[in-house]
mmCIF file of C-alpha atoms in Angstrom:
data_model
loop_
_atom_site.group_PDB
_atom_site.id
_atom_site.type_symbol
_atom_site.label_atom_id
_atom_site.label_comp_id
_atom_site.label_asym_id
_atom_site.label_seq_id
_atom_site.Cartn_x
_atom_site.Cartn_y
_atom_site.Cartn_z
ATOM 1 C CA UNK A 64 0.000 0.000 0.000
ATOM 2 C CA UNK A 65 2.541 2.286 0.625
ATOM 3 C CA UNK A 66 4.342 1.579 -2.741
ATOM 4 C CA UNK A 67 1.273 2.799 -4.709
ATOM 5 C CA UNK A 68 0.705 5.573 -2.544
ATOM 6 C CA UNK A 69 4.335 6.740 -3.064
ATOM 7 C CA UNK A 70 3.851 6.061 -6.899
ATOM 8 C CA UNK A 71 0.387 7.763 -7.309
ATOM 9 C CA UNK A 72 1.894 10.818 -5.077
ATOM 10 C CA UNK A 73 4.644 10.907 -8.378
ATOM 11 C CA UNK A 74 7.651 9.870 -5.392
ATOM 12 C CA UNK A 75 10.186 8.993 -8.352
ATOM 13 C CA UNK A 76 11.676 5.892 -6.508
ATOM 14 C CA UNK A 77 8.086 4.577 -5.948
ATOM 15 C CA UNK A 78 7.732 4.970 -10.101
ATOM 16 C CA UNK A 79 10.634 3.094 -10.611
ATOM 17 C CA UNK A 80 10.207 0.144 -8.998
ATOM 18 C CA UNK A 81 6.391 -0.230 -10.407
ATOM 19 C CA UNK A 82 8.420 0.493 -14.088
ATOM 20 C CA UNK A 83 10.640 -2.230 -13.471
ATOM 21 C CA UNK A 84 8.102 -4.813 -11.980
ATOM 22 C CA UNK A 85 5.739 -3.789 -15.372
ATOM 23 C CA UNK A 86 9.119 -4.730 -17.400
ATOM 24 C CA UNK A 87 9.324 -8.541 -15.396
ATOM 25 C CA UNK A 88 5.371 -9.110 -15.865
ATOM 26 C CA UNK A 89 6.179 -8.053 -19.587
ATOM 27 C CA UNK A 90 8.624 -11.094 -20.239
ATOM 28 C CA UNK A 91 6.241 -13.667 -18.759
ATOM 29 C CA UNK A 92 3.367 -11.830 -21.152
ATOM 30 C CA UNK A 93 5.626 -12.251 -23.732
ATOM 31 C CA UNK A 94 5.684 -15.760 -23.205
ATOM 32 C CA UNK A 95 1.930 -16.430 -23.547
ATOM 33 C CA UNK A 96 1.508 -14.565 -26.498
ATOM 34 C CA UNK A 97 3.954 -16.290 -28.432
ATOM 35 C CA UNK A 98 2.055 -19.603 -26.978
ATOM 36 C CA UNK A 99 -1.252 -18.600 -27.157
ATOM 37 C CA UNK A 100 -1.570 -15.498 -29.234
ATOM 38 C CA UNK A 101 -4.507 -14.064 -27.194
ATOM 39 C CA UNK A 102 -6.953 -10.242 -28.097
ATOM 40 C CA UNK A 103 -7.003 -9.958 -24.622
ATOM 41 C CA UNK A 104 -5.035 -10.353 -21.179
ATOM 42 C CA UNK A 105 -6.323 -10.125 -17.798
ATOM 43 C CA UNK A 106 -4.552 -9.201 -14.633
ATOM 44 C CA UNK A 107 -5.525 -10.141 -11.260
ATOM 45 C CA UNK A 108 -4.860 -11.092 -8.331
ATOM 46 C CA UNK A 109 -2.916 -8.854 -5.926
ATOM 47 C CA UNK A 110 -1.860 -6.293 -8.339
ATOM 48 C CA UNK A 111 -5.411 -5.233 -8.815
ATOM 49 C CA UNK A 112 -4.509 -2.868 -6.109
ATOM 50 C CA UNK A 113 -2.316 -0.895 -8.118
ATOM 51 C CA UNK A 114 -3.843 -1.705 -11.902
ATOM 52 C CA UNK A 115 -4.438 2.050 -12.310
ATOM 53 C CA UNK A 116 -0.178 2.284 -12.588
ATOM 54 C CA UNK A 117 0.589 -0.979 -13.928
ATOM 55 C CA UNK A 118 -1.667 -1.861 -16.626
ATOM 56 C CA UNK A 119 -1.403 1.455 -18.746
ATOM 57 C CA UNK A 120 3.354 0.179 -18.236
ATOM 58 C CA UNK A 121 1.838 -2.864 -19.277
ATOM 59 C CA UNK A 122 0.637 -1.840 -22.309
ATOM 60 C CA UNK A 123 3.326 0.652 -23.529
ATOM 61 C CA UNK A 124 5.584 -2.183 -22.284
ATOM 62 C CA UNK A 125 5.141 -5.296 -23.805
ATOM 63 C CA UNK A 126 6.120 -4.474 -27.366
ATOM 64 C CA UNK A 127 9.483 -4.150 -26.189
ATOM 65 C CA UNK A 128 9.375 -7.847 -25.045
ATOM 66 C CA UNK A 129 7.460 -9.169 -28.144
ATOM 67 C CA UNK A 130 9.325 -9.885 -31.062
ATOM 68 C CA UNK A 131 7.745 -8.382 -34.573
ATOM 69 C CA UNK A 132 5.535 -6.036 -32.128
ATOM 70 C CA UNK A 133 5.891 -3.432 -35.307
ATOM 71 C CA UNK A 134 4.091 -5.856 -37.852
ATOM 72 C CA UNK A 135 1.411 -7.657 -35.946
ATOM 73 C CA UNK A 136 -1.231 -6.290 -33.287
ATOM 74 C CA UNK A 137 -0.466 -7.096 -29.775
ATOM 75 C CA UNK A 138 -3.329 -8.118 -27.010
ATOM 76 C CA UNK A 139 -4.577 -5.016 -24.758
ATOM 77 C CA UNK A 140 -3.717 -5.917 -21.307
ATOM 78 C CA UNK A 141 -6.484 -4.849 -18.729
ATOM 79 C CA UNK A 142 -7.042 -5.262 -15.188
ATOM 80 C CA UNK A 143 -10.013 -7.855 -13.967
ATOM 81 C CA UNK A 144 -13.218 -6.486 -12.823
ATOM 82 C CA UNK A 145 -13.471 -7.988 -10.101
ATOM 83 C CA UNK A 146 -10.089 -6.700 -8.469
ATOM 84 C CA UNK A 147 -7.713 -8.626 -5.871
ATOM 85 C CA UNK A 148 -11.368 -11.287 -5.441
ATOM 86 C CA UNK A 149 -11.281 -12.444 -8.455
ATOM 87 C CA UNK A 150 -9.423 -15.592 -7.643
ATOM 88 C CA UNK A 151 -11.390 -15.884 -4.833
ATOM 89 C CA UNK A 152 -14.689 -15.490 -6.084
ATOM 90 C CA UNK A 153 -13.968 -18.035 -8.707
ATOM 91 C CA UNK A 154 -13.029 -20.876 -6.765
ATOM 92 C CA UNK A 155 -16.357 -20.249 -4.452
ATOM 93 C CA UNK A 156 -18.305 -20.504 -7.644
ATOM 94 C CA UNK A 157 -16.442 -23.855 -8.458
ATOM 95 C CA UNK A 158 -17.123 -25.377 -4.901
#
């Protein structure tokens, strides 16, 4: 919490370190679009706390990490509607 208050209060450290954890997701993205070529990727989980800073790095991000980025359309990464519950509220509604 007080990483993404530092980072939405423009602290330049607090930027930083959400740049360079948007640059690690990126790689990992990279890796299931070359698998699985999807539109769309959803993020959940415990970084729907700070989705308003990470998923617009996310986006300008991962064409550095996908190769031919330039000559085919990459998916729009977006944060889950359902926030940090998401995971949660889906395995309730398998049980």
């Amino acid at each position: 919490e007080s990483l993404a208050e530092a980072a939405r209060s423009g602290e330049a450290s607090a930027l930083a370190v959400i740049d360079n954890f948007a640059d690690q997701v990126c790689i990992g993205l990279a890796s299931i679009v070359y698998a699985l070529d999807p539109e769309l990727i959803v993020v959940g989980g415990g970084v729907a706390t700070v989705a308003d800073l990470l998923i617009p790095c996310l986006n300008s991000k991962l064409q550095n990490h996908v190769y031919g980025s330039n000559v085919r359309e990459l998916p729009r990464v977006v944060g889950a509607q359902l926030g940090e519950h998401a995971a949660a509220i889906g395995a309730a509604l398998l049980a």
